[in-house]
C-alpha cells in the first residue's frame, strides 16, 4: 500500500495520579500519535517515550521532531507491503525505537484495515486472550501499597509487580511478603542499581520473587550476566533489549532468564515479534509490557501479548486505572477469563483517537503529504 499522507500529534494525557518510578515522576503521559493514510483508509499508531529522556534516551518532543523531519519523509509516497519493508526504509536512521514504533504500529493498523484481519491474528497469535498482572508504582506509604496489593489479589490478578528504588525497597518487600507469603510478586528497578549493589540483590533472594526486572543500567548486558550468575532470583531484562541482536546476545551471555517486550521500546510490532521469536528459540520466556499508552497503543501491546512465548502475565492496564477519559475509543477494559483471571481480549477493530479529545490534548501537530 502506498503511504500518501502522514499526520503526527504530540499529546500530553493527564494522569489521575502521578506515576512514580526509580527514574522520576510523571503527571501526564506524553505520547506521539501517528496517522498513516493510503487511499480512503487510515491507520493509527503510537509511540510513548514519556515527556523527558529518563526511561530511555528518547522523549516525546524529540520523537515528534525525528519522525516529522526524518522518518516520515523516508516512507511518504512509498509502497510498503510489510513491517520488515518499512524497517528497511528507516534503518539508515540509528536507534530512535519509540519514533519508529509510532510509524510501524500505524502501518500494522492500516494493514489490518486493508485485510480485515484482527491484529493478534495478523501477528501470528494462536489465542485471542491473555492473562494480565497488576503493577504498582511507588506510593505515599506502605499502608497504601498493602491496600492496593490486597485488592489486586482479591480481584484474581495472577501476579503483582512492584516498583523498587532506594527508599522503597527491602522494608516494602518485607511488608508485602508478610501479608502475602505465597503470592507471585516481582520487582522492577528501572535501572536504579549497579553491580556494587550485589549484596542487596543476594538479600532479596529470600523473598522468592518471580524475577527482578532491569536491576542495572538501561543499556547493559554484561553486568546483568555477572549479577545473574550470583543470585538465585531470575533477572528479567526490559530497557536493555531493544533489538533482536540484543536478545540473542543476552541469551548467549546468560544475562537474564526473562525478557519484557514493549512494542514502543523495540521500534514497533515487527521488531517485537522478531525479539519474541529469538527469545523463544533461546528458551527464554517473555511477557508483554506497556508504557501507559492511550487505548490505541495499549491495543498493540495486548495483541502482541497473545503470541505463544508470552507465558508470564503482561502489564496491560485498563484505561480507567490511569485516565479519567482515554484519548481513544473504545477504552481498554479487562475481562475475567473462564478461570476468573483478569485478561485482555483480542479486538476486531483497533481503538482510534476521538477527534475532540485529540484536539484538546495536542501539544504539537504536523501533516506531511
Ligand atoms: Mg520495566
mmCIF file of C-alpha atoms and ligand atoms in Angstrom:
data_model
loop_
_atom_site.group_PDB
_atom_site.id
_atom_site.type_symbol
_atom_site.label_atom_id
_atom_site.label_comp_id
_atom_site.label_asym_id
_atom_site.label_seq_id
_atom_site.Cartn_x
_atom_site.Cartn_y
_atom_site.Cartn_z
ATOM 1 C CA UNK A 1 0.000 0.000 0.000
ATOM 2 C CA UNK A 2 1.167 3.465 -0.866
ATOM 3 C CA UNK A 3 1.665 5.867 2.064
ATOM 4 C CA UNK A 4 0.045 9.084 0.831
ATOM 5 C CA UNK A 5 -0.299 11.181 3.971
ATOM 6 C CA UNK A 6 1.199 11.157 7.463
ATOM 7 C CA UNK A 7 -0.194 13.115 10.378
ATOM 8 C CA UNK A 8 1.564 13.486 13.729
ATOM 9 C CA UNK A 9 0.220 14.539 17.116
ATOM 10 C CA UNK A 10 2.384 15.014 20.191
ATOM 11 C CA UNK A 11 -0.131 14.762 23.048
ATOM 12 C CA UNK A 12 0.026 15.193 26.840
ATOM 13 C CA UNK A 13 -2.521 12.928 28.544
ATOM 14 C CA UNK A 14 -3.151 13.958 32.195
ATOM 15 C CA UNK A 15 -2.988 11.090 34.698
ATOM 16 C CA UNK A 16 -5.443 10.621 37.561
ATOM 17 C CA UNK A 17 -2.401 10.485 39.904
ATOM 18 C CA UNK A 18 1.352 10.763 39.248
ATOM 19 C CA UNK A 19 3.307 7.683 38.076
ATOM 20 C CA UNK A 20 6.405 7.310 40.279
ATOM 21 C CA UNK A 21 9.352 5.042 39.456
ATOM 22 C CA UNK A 22 13.128 4.844 40.001
ATOM 23 C CA UNK A 23 13.618 7.448 37.212
ATOM 24 C CA UNK A 24 11.133 10.067 38.356
ATOM 25 C CA UNK A 25 7.517 11.142 38.350
ATOM 26 C CA UNK A 26 5.071 11.892 35.511
ATOM 27 C CA UNK A 27 1.834 13.847 35.993
ATOM 28 C CA UNK A 28 0.884 13.486 32.320
ATOM 29 C CA UNK A 29 1.928 10.887 29.765
ATOM 30 C CA UNK A 30 3.494 12.411 26.655
ATOM 31 C CA UNK A 31 2.933 10.334 23.551
ATOM 32 C CA UNK A 32 3.126 10.540 19.753
ATOM 33 C CA UNK A 33 0.036 9.527 17.798
ATOM 34 C CA UNK A 34 0.606 8.941 14.111
ATOM 35 C CA UNK A 35 -1.949 8.546 11.308
ATOM 36 C CA UNK A 36 -0.872 6.892 8.046
ATOM 37 C CA UNK A 37 -3.261 7.245 5.121
ATOM 38 C CA UNK A 38 -3.469 5.176 1.957
ATOM 39 C CA UNK A 39 -6.403 5.822 -0.399
ATOM 40 C CA UNK A 40 -9.525 6.047 1.730
ATOM 41 C CA UNK A 41 -8.002 4.112 4.655
ATOM 42 C CA UNK A 42 -6.262 5.404 7.797
ATOM 43 C CA UNK A 43 -4.219 3.517 10.371
ATOM 44 C CA UNK A 44 -3.256 4.962 13.759
ATOM 45 C CA UNK A 45 -0.006 4.188 15.571
ATOM 46 C CA UNK A 46 1.512 5.316 18.865
ATOM 47 C CA UNK A 47 4.952 5.725 20.431
ATOM 48 C CA UNK A 48 5.092 6.696 24.124
ATOM 49 C CA UNK A 49 8.553 7.527 25.492
ATOM 50 C CA UNK A 50 7.168 9.992 28.139
ATOM 51 C CA UNK A 51 7.976 13.700 28.488
ATOM 52 C CA UNK A 52 11.650 13.503 29.465
ATOM 53 C CA UNK A 53 14.514 11.212 28.354
ATOM 54 C CA UNK A 54 14.532 9.387 31.707
ATOM 55 C CA UNK A 55 13.046 5.949 30.939
ATOM 56 C CA UNK A 56 15.215 5.759 27.793
ATOM 57 C CA UNK A 57 17.212 8.275 25.706
ATOM 58 C CA UNK A 58 14.035 9.230 23.777
ATOM 59 C CA UNK A 59 11.355 11.769 24.715
ATOM 60 C CA UNK A 60 8.037 12.732 23.146
ATOM 61 C CA UNK A 61 9.100 16.160 21.823
ATOM 62 C CA UNK A 62 12.198 14.526 20.372
ATOM 63 C CA UNK A 63 10.391 11.702 18.599
ATOM 64 C CA UNK A 64 7.858 14.199 17.190
ATOM 65 C CA UNK A 65 10.773 16.073 15.572
ATOM 66 C CA UNK A 66 12.648 12.993 14.358
ATOM 67 C CA UNK A 67 9.522 11.485 12.783
ATOM 68 C CA UNK A 68 8.486 14.794 11.198
ATOM 69 C CA UNK A 69 11.941 15.679 9.851
ATOM 70 C CA UNK A 70 13.494 12.294 9.003
ATOM 71 C CA UNK A 71 11.445 9.118 9.392
ATOM 72 C CA UNK A 72 8.103 10.169 7.880
ATOM 73 C CA UNK A 73 9.718 11.749 4.764
ATOM 74 C CA UNK A 74 11.582 8.434 4.225
ATOM 75 C CA UNK A 75 8.317 6.484 3.779
ATOM 76 C CA UNK A 76 5.982 9.134 2.318
ATOM 77 C CA UNK A 77 4.906 8.179 -1.205
ATOM 78 C CA UNK A 78 6.435 4.680 -0.886
ATOM 79 C CA UNK A 79 4.629 1.399 -1.481
ATOM 80 C CA UNK A 80 5.148 -0.633 1.676
ATOM 81 C CA UNK A 81 3.912 -4.216 1.837
ATOM 82 C CA UNK A 82 5.328 -5.433 5.172
ATOM 83 C CA UNK A 83 6.608 -4.243 8.522
ATOM 84 C CA UNK A 84 10.055 -5.525 7.507
ATOM 85 C CA UNK A 85 9.958 -3.356 4.369
ATOM 86 C CA UNK A 86 9.025 -0.337 6.484
ATOM 87 C CA UNK A 87 12.019 -1.118 8.704
ATOM 88 C CA UNK A 88 14.325 -1.193 5.652
ATOM 89 C CA UNK A 89 13.293 2.344 4.723
ATOM 90 C CA UNK A 90 14.077 3.522 8.265
ATOM 91 C CA UNK A 91 17.206 1.515 9.093
ATOM 92 C CA UNK A 92 19.619 4.208 7.894
ATOM 93 C CA UNK A 93 18.447 6.216 10.924
ATOM 94 C CA UNK A 94 20.110 4.815 14.026
ATOM 95 C CA UNK A 95 18.184 3.954 17.149
ATOM 96 C CA UNK A 96 15.045 6.011 17.881
ATOM 97 C CA UNK A 97 12.863 2.946 18.538
ATOM 98 C CA UNK A 98 9.894 4.828 20.056
ATOM 99 C CA UNK A 99 9.827 7.110 16.990
ATOM 100 C CA UNK A 100 9.971 4.131 14.636
ATOM 101 C CA UNK A 101 7.274 2.363 16.686
ATOM 102 C CA UNK A 102 4.785 5.172 16.008
ATOM 103 C CA UNK A 103 5.147 4.505 12.262
ATOM 104 C CA UNK A 104 5.426 0.710 12.479
ATOM 105 C CA UNK A 105 2.286 0.337 14.621
ATOM 106 C CA UNK A 106 0.402 2.711 12.292
ATOM 107 C CA UNK A 107 1.474 0.537 9.348
ATOM 108 C CA UNK A 108 0.131 -2.590 11.115
ATOM 109 C CA UNK A 109 -3.210 -0.960 11.874
ATOM 110 C CA UNK A 110 -3.503 0.268 8.275
ATOM 111 C CA UNK A 111 -2.649 -3.233 7.052
ATOM 112 C CA UNK A 112 -5.332 -4.774 9.318
ATOM 113 C CA UNK A 113 -7.923 -2.357 7.907
ATOM 114 C CA UNK A 114 -6.954 -3.400 4.406
ATOM 115 C CA UNK A 115 -7.072 -7.152 5.078
ATOM 116 C CA UNK A 116 -9.895 -7.161 7.658
ATOM 117 C CA UNK A 117 -7.763 -9.421 9.879
ATOM 118 C CA UNK A 118 -7.636 -8.819 13.675
ATOM 119 C CA UNK A 119 -4.175 -7.609 14.712
ATOM 120 C CA UNK A 120 -3.354 -10.528 17.046
ATOM 121 C CA UNK A 121 -4.068 -12.981 14.221
ATOM 122 C CA UNK A 122 -2.011 -10.895 11.765
ATOM 123 C CA UNK A 123 0.930 -11.063 14.208
ATOM 124 C CA UNK A 124 0.669 -14.865 14.375
ATOM 125 C CA UNK A 125 -1.111 -15.354 17.717
ATOM 126 C CA UNK A 126 -2.934 -18.638 18.158
ATOM 127 C CA UNK A 127 -5.056 -17.427 21.128
ATOM 128 C CA UNK A 128 -7.340 -14.442 21.404
ATOM 129 C CA UNK A 129 -6.975 -13.655 25.100
ATOM 130 C CA UNK A 130 -4.115 -13.481 27.591
ATOM 131 C CA UNK A 131 -3.868 -13.003 31.381
ATOM 132 C CA UNK A 132 -2.552 -9.754 32.840
ATOM 133 C CA UNK A 133 -0.947 -8.888 36.138
ATOM 134 C CA UNK A 134 -1.222 -5.881 38.444
ATOM 135 C CA UNK A 135 1.555 -3.291 38.759
ATOM 136 C CA UNK A 136 2.077 -0.683 41.480
ATOM 137 C CA UNK A 137 4.428 2.297 41.406
ATOM 138 C CA UNK A 138 5.989 3.982 44.420
ATOM 139 C CA UNK A 139 3.189 5.176 46.725
ATOM 140 C CA UNK A 140 2.862 7.680 49.567
ATOM 141 C CA UNK A 141 3.023 4.930 52.189
ATOM 142 C CA UNK A 142 3.465 1.169 52.583
ATOM 143 C CA UNK A 143 -0.076 1.021 54.024
ATOM 144 C CA UNK A 144 -1.428 2.485 50.755
ATOM 145 C CA UNK A 145 0.529 -0.131 48.813
ATOM 146 C CA UNK A 146 -0.691 -3.009 51.019
ATOM 147 C CA UNK A 147 -4.258 -1.893 50.467
ATOM 148 C CA UNK A 148 -3.771 -1.836 46.670
ATOM 149 C CA UNK A 149 -1.960 -5.187 46.621
ATOM 150 C CA UNK A 150 -4.697 -6.747 48.761
ATOM 151 C CA UNK A 151 -7.352 -5.507 46.336
ATOM 152 C CA UNK A 152 -5.410 -6.890 43.333
ATOM 153 C CA UNK A 153 -5.080 -10.312 44.990
ATOM 154 C CA UNK A 154 -8.822 -10.265 45.758
ATOM 155 C CA UNK A 155 -9.621 -9.368 42.135
ATOM 156 C CA UNK A 156 -7.817 -12.508 40.952
ATOM 157 C CA UNK A 157 -4.703 -10.987 39.365
ATOM 158 C CA UNK A 158 -2.212 -13.850 38.956
ATOM 159 C CA UNK A 159 0.838 -11.775 39.916
ATOM 160 C CA UNK A 160 1.780 -8.322 41.184
ATOM 161 C CA UNK A 161 4.730 -6.218 40.066
ATOM 162 C CA UNK A 162 6.202 -3.669 42.471
ATOM 163 C CA UNK A 163 8.370 -0.717 41.523
ATOM 164 C CA UNK A 164 11.568 -0.794 43.590
ATOM 165 C CA UNK A 165 14.031 2.023 44.244
ATOM 166 C CA UNK A 166 16.271 3.282 47.067
ATOM 167 C CA UNK A 167 13.953 4.270 49.931
ATOM 168 C CA UNK A 168 11.181 1.989 48.625
ATOM 169 C CA UNK A 169 12.991 -1.314 48.823
ATOM 170 C CA UNK A 170 13.557 -4.122 51.353
ATOM 171 C CA UNK A 171 11.180 -2.894 54.127
ATOM 172 C CA UNK A 172 8.473 -2.525 51.448
ATOM 173 C CA UNK A 173 9.102 -6.101 50.255
ATOM 174 C CA UNK A 174 9.112 -7.407 53.828
ATOM 175 C CA UNK A 175 5.715 -5.818 54.490
ATOM 176 C CA UNK A 176 4.198 -7.185 51.275
ATOM 177 C CA UNK A 177 5.654 -10.691 51.774
ATOM 178 C CA UNK A 178 4.433 -10.816 55.378
ATOM 179 C CA UNK A 179 0.895 -10.202 54.225
ATOM 180 C CA UNK A 180 1.035 -12.495 51.162
ATOM 181 C CA UNK A 181 3.534 -15.306 51.914
ATOM 182 C CA UNK A 182 2.817 -17.427 48.802
ATOM 183 C CA UNK A 183 1.670 -14.969 46.154
ATOM 184 C CA UNK A 184 3.665 -14.308 42.941
ATOM 185 C CA UNK A 185 5.495 -10.977 43.078
ATOM 186 C CA UNK A 186 8.292 -9.436 41.100
ATOM 187 C CA UNK A 187 10.095 -6.113 41.333
ATOM 188 C CA UNK A 188 11.081 -3.591 38.652
ATOM 189 C CA UNK A 189 14.165 -1.486 39.408
ATOM 190 C CA UNK A 190 14.135 0.542 36.152
ATOM 191 C CA UNK A 191 17.971 0.573 36.034
ATOM 192 C CA UNK A 192 18.191 2.100 39.512
ATOM 193 C CA UNK A 193 21.128 -0.019 40.775
ATOM 194 C CA UNK A 194 24.715 -1.034 39.959
ATOM 195 C CA UNK A 195 26.704 -4.245 40.272
ATOM 196 C CA UNK A 196 28.186 -2.926 43.541
ATOM 197 C CA UNK A 197 24.664 -3.454 44.993
ATOM 198 C CA UNK A 198 25.117 -7.246 44.691
ATOM 199 C CA UNK A 199 24.677 -7.667 48.473
ATOM 200 C CA UNK A 200 21.192 -6.121 48.265
ATOM 201 C CA UNK A 201 20.152 -8.483 45.464
ATOM 202 C CA UNK A 202 21.520 -11.502 47.349
ATOM 203 C CA UNK A 203 19.413 -10.436 50.329
ATOM 204 C CA UNK A 204 16.369 -10.242 48.053
ATOM 205 C CA UNK A 205 16.683 -13.942 47.103
ATOM 206 C CA UNK A 206 14.903 -14.786 50.367
ATOM 207 C CA UNK A 207 11.671 -13.152 49.143
ATOM 208 C CA UNK A 208 11.264 -15.833 46.438
ATOM 209 C CA UNK A 209 10.353 -13.305 43.759
ATOM 210 C CA UNK A 210 9.401 -14.450 40.267
ATOM 211 C CA UNK A 211 12.064 -12.102 38.867
ATOM 212 C CA UNK A 212 13.969 -8.843 39.285
ATOM 213 C CA UNK A 213 13.290 -6.601 36.308
ATOM 214 C CA UNK A 214 16.086 -4.396 34.921
ATOM 215 C CA UNK A 215 18.144 -4.008 38.091
ATOM 216 C CA UNK A 216 21.228 -2.461 36.412
ATOM 217 C CA UNK A 217 21.992 0.119 33.683
ATOM 218 C CA UNK A 218 19.454 0.626 30.891
ATOM 219 C CA UNK A 219 21.878 -0.462 28.149
ATOM 220 C CA UNK A 220 23.819 -3.199 29.943
ATOM 221 C CA UNK A 221 24.085 -6.938 29.250
ATOM 222 C CA UNK A 222 27.429 -7.901 30.831
ATOM 223 C CA UNK A 223 26.898 -6.707 34.430
ATOM 224 C CA UNK A 224 23.457 -8.328 34.344
ATOM 225 C CA UNK A 225 25.141 -11.637 33.397
ATOM 226 C CA UNK A 226 27.539 -11.196 36.339
ATOM 227 C CA UNK A 227 24.619 -10.467 38.660
ATOM 228 C CA UNK A 228 22.504 -13.365 37.356
ATOM 229 C CA UNK A 229 25.361 -15.823 37.962
ATOM 230 C CA UNK A 230 25.490 -14.805 41.651
ATOM 231 C CA UNK A 231 21.815 -14.701 42.634
ATOM 232 C CA UNK A 232 19.018 -17.276 42.517
ATOM 233 C CA UNK A 233 16.164 -14.959 41.541
ATOM 234 C CA UNK A 234 15.778 -14.755 37.747
ATOM 235 C CA UNK A 235 16.812 -11.462 36.154
ATOM 236 C CA UNK A 236 14.406 -10.016 33.589
ATOM 237 C CA UNK A 237 15.672 -7.516 31.030
ATOM 238 C CA UNK A 238 13.432 -4.717 29.835
ATOM 239 C CA UNK A 239 15.267 -1.471 28.910
ATOM 240 C CA UNK A 240 18.402 -3.376 27.764
ATOM 241 C CA UNK A 241 16.639 -5.313 24.992
ATOM 242 C CA UNK A 242 15.803 -3.002 22.089
ATOM 243 C CA UNK A 243 16.703 -5.256 19.126
ATOM 244 C CA UNK A 244 16.711 -8.938 18.189
ATOM 245 C CA UNK A 245 20.518 -8.811 18.261
ATOM 246 C CA UNK A 246 20.422 -7.661 21.911
ATOM 247 C CA UNK A 247 18.075 -10.535 22.760
ATOM 248 C CA UNK A 248 20.403 -13.048 21.113
ATOM 249 C CA UNK A 249 23.423 -11.537 22.864
ATOM 250 C CA UNK A 250 21.633 -11.575 26.235
ATOM 251 C CA UNK A 251 20.838 -15.268 25.699
ATOM 252 C CA UNK A 252 24.455 -16.048 24.757
ATOM 253 C CA UNK A 253 25.802 -14.147 27.783
ATOM 254 C CA UNK A 254 23.126 -15.582 30.143
ATOM 255 C CA UNK A 255 22.242 -12.017 31.154
ATOM 256 C CA UNK A 256 18.632 -12.874 32.016
ATOM 257 C CA UNK A 257 16.004 -15.601 32.324
ATOM 258 C CA UNK A 258 13.058 -13.456 31.196
ATOM 259 C CA UNK A 259 12.542 -10.651 28.701
ATOM 260 C CA UNK A 260 9.869 -7.975 28.887
ATOM 261 C CA UNK A 261 8.923 -6.763 25.401
ATOM 262 C CA UNK A 262 7.215 -3.436 24.790
ATOM 263 C CA UNK A 263 6.412 -2.595 21.167
ATOM 264 C CA UNK A 264 7.380 1.062 21.724
ATOM 265 C CA UNK A 265 10.768 0.344 23.242
ATOM 266 C CA UNK A 266 11.812 -2.002 20.421
ATOM 267 C CA UNK A 267 10.740 0.028 17.381
ATOM 268 C CA UNK A 268 7.253 -1.417 16.945
ATOM 269 C CA UNK A 269 5.429 -4.686 16.434
ATOM 270 C CA UNK A 270 7.666 -6.014 13.646
ATOM 271 C CA UNK A 271 10.753 -5.997 15.888
ATOM 272 C CA UNK A 272 8.719 -7.097 18.908
ATOM 273 C CA UNK A 273 7.709 -10.283 17.074
ATOM 274 C CA UNK A 274 11.336 -10.821 15.975
ATOM 275 C CA UNK A 275 12.552 -10.477 19.593
ATOM 276 C CA UNK A 276 9.769 -12.797 20.791
ATOM 277 C CA UNK A 277 10.905 -15.397 18.230
ATOM 278 C CA UNK A 278 14.592 -15.035 19.184
ATOM 279 C CA UNK A 279 13.740 -15.473 22.884
ATOM 280 C CA UNK A 280 11.542 -18.495 22.129
ATOM 281 C CA UNK A 281 14.414 -20.077 20.136
ATOM 282 C CA UNK A 282 16.776 -19.441 23.071
ATOM 283 C CA UNK A 283 14.330 -20.884 25.634
ATOM 284 C CA UNK A 284 13.702 -17.514 27.318
ATOM 285 C CA UNK A 285 10.050 -16.841 28.232
ATOM 286 C CA UNK A 286 8.690 -13.335 27.615
ATOM 287 C CA UNK A 287 5.947 -11.126 28.905
ATOM 288 C CA UNK A 288 4.460 -8.029 27.384
ATOM 289 C CA UNK A 289 4.781 -4.555 28.868
ATOM 290 C CA UNK A 290 3.233 -1.199 28.100
ATOM 291 C CA UNK A 291 4.023 2.494 28.572
ATOM 292 C CA UNK A 292 0.669 3.870 29.806
ATOM 293 C CA UNK A 293 -0.296 4.495 26.191
ATOM 294 C CA UNK A 294 -3.800 5.529 25.160
ATOM 295 C CA UNK A 295 -6.006 2.568 24.273
ATOM 296 C CA UNK A 296 -4.657 2.879 20.702
ATOM 297 C CA UNK A 297 -1.147 1.927 21.852
ATOM 298 C CA UNK A 298 -2.369 -0.446 24.563
ATOM 299 C CA UNK A 299 -4.204 -2.479 21.902
ATOM 300 C CA UNK A 300 -0.857 -3.150 20.159
ATOM 301 C CA UNK A 301 0.622 -4.420 23.437
ATOM 302 C CA UNK A 302 -2.453 -6.588 24.051
ATOM 303 C CA UNK A 303 -2.372 -8.181 20.597
ATOM 304 C CA UNK A 304 1.371 -8.845 20.859
ATOM 305 C CA UNK A 305 0.911 -10.457 24.294
ATOM 306 C CA UNK A 306 -1.206 -13.213 22.720
ATOM 307 C CA UNK A 307 1.802 -14.784 20.965
ATOM 308 C CA UNK A 308 2.794 -18.205 22.331
ATOM 309 C CA UNK A 309 6.045 -17.354 24.123
ATOM 310 C CA UNK A 310 4.408 -14.645 26.280
ATOM 311 C CA UNK A 311 3.962 -17.041 29.181
ATOM 312 C CA UNK A 312 4.117 -14.674 32.201
ATOM 313 C CA UNK A 313 1.095 -12.362 32.709
ATOM 314 C CA UNK A 314 1.554 -8.989 30.980
ATOM 315 C CA UNK A 315 1.498 -5.390 32.173
ATOM 316 C CA UNK A 316 -1.572 -4.066 30.401
ATOM 317 C CA UNK A 317 -3.780 -1.613 32.247
ATOM 318 C CA UNK A 318 -7.443 -0.770 31.819
ATOM 319 C CA UNK A 319 -7.804 2.871 30.723
ATOM 320 C CA UNK A 320 -9.691 3.696 33.927
ATOM 321 C CA UNK A 321 -6.608 2.866 36.027
ATOM 322 C CA UNK A 322 -4.745 5.976 34.834
ATOM 323 C CA UNK A 323 -7.125 8.201 32.876
ATOM 324 C CA UNK A 324 -10.451 9.877 33.672
ATOM 325 C CA UNK A 325 -11.081 9.663 29.935
ATOM 326 C CA UNK A 326 -8.928 7.751 27.456
ATOM 327 C CA UNK A 327 -7.753 9.728 24.418
ATOM 328 C CA UNK A 328 -9.019 6.892 22.221
ATOM 329 C CA UNK A 329 -12.175 4.924 21.866
ATOM 330 C CA UNK A 330 -13.068 2.288 22.901
ATOM 331 C CA UNK A 331 -11.121 2.450 26.181
ATOM 332 C CA UNK A 332 -9.178 -0.657 27.174
ATOM 333 C CA UNK A 333 -11.087 -2.866 29.578
ATOM 334 C CA UNK A 334 -10.099 -6.112 31.228
ATOM 335 C CA UNK A 335 -12.457 -9.069 31.420
ATOM 336 C CA UNK A 336 -12.343 -12.223 33.520
ATOM 337 C CA UNK A 337 -11.228 -15.406 31.775
ATOM 338 C CA UNK A 338 -13.134 -18.639 32.430
ATOM 339 C CA UNK A 339 -10.644 -19.259 35.265
ATOM 340 C CA UNK A 340 -11.541 -15.891 36.849
ATOM 341 C CA UNK A 341 -8.243 -14.230 35.881
ATOM 342 C CA UNK A 342 -8.248 -10.601 34.638
ATOM 343 C CA UNK A 343 -7.387 -10.839 30.939
ATOM 344 C CA UNK A 344 -7.171 -8.895 27.722
ATOM 345 C CA UNK A 345 -9.104 -9.949 24.680
ATOM 346 C CA UNK A 346 -8.198 -9.555 21.016
ATOM 347 C CA UNK A 347 -10.235 -6.876 19.247
ATOM 348 C CA UNK A 348 -11.667 -6.881 15.746
ATOM 349 C CA UNK A 349 -11.257 -3.117 15.335
ATOM 350 C CA UNK A 350 -8.401 -1.162 16.849
ATOM 351 C CA UNK A 351 -9.192 1.847 19.081
ATOM 352 C CA UNK A 352 -8.637 5.276 17.494
ATOM 353 C CA UNK A 353 -8.281 8.788 18.956
ATOM 354 C CA UNK A 354 -11.518 10.730 19.453
ATOM 355 C CA UNK A 355 -11.066 13.956 17.400
ATOM 356 C CA UNK A 356 -12.284 16.380 20.111
ATOM 357 C CA UNK A 357 -10.059 14.774 22.780
ATOM 358 C CA UNK A 358 -7.105 14.733 20.400
ATOM 359 C CA UNK A 359 -7.533 18.444 19.739
ATOM 360 C CA UNK A 360 -7.717 19.191 23.464
ATOM 361 C CA UNK A 361 -4.582 17.189 24.378
ATOM 362 C CA UNK A 362 -2.346 18.063 21.404
ATOM 363 C CA UNK A 363 0.886 19.933 22.137
ATOM 364 C CA UNK A 364 2.365 19.829 18.596
ATOM 365 C CA UNK A 365 0.872 18.786 15.250
ATOM 366 C CA UNK A 366 2.313 18.187 11.763
ATOM 367 C CA UNK A 367 0.991 16.951 8.420
ATOM 368 C CA UNK A 368 3.117 15.541 5.593
ATOM 369 C CA UNK A 369 1.659 14.822 2.174
HETATM 370 MG MG1 LIG B 1 10.224 -2.334 33.338
#
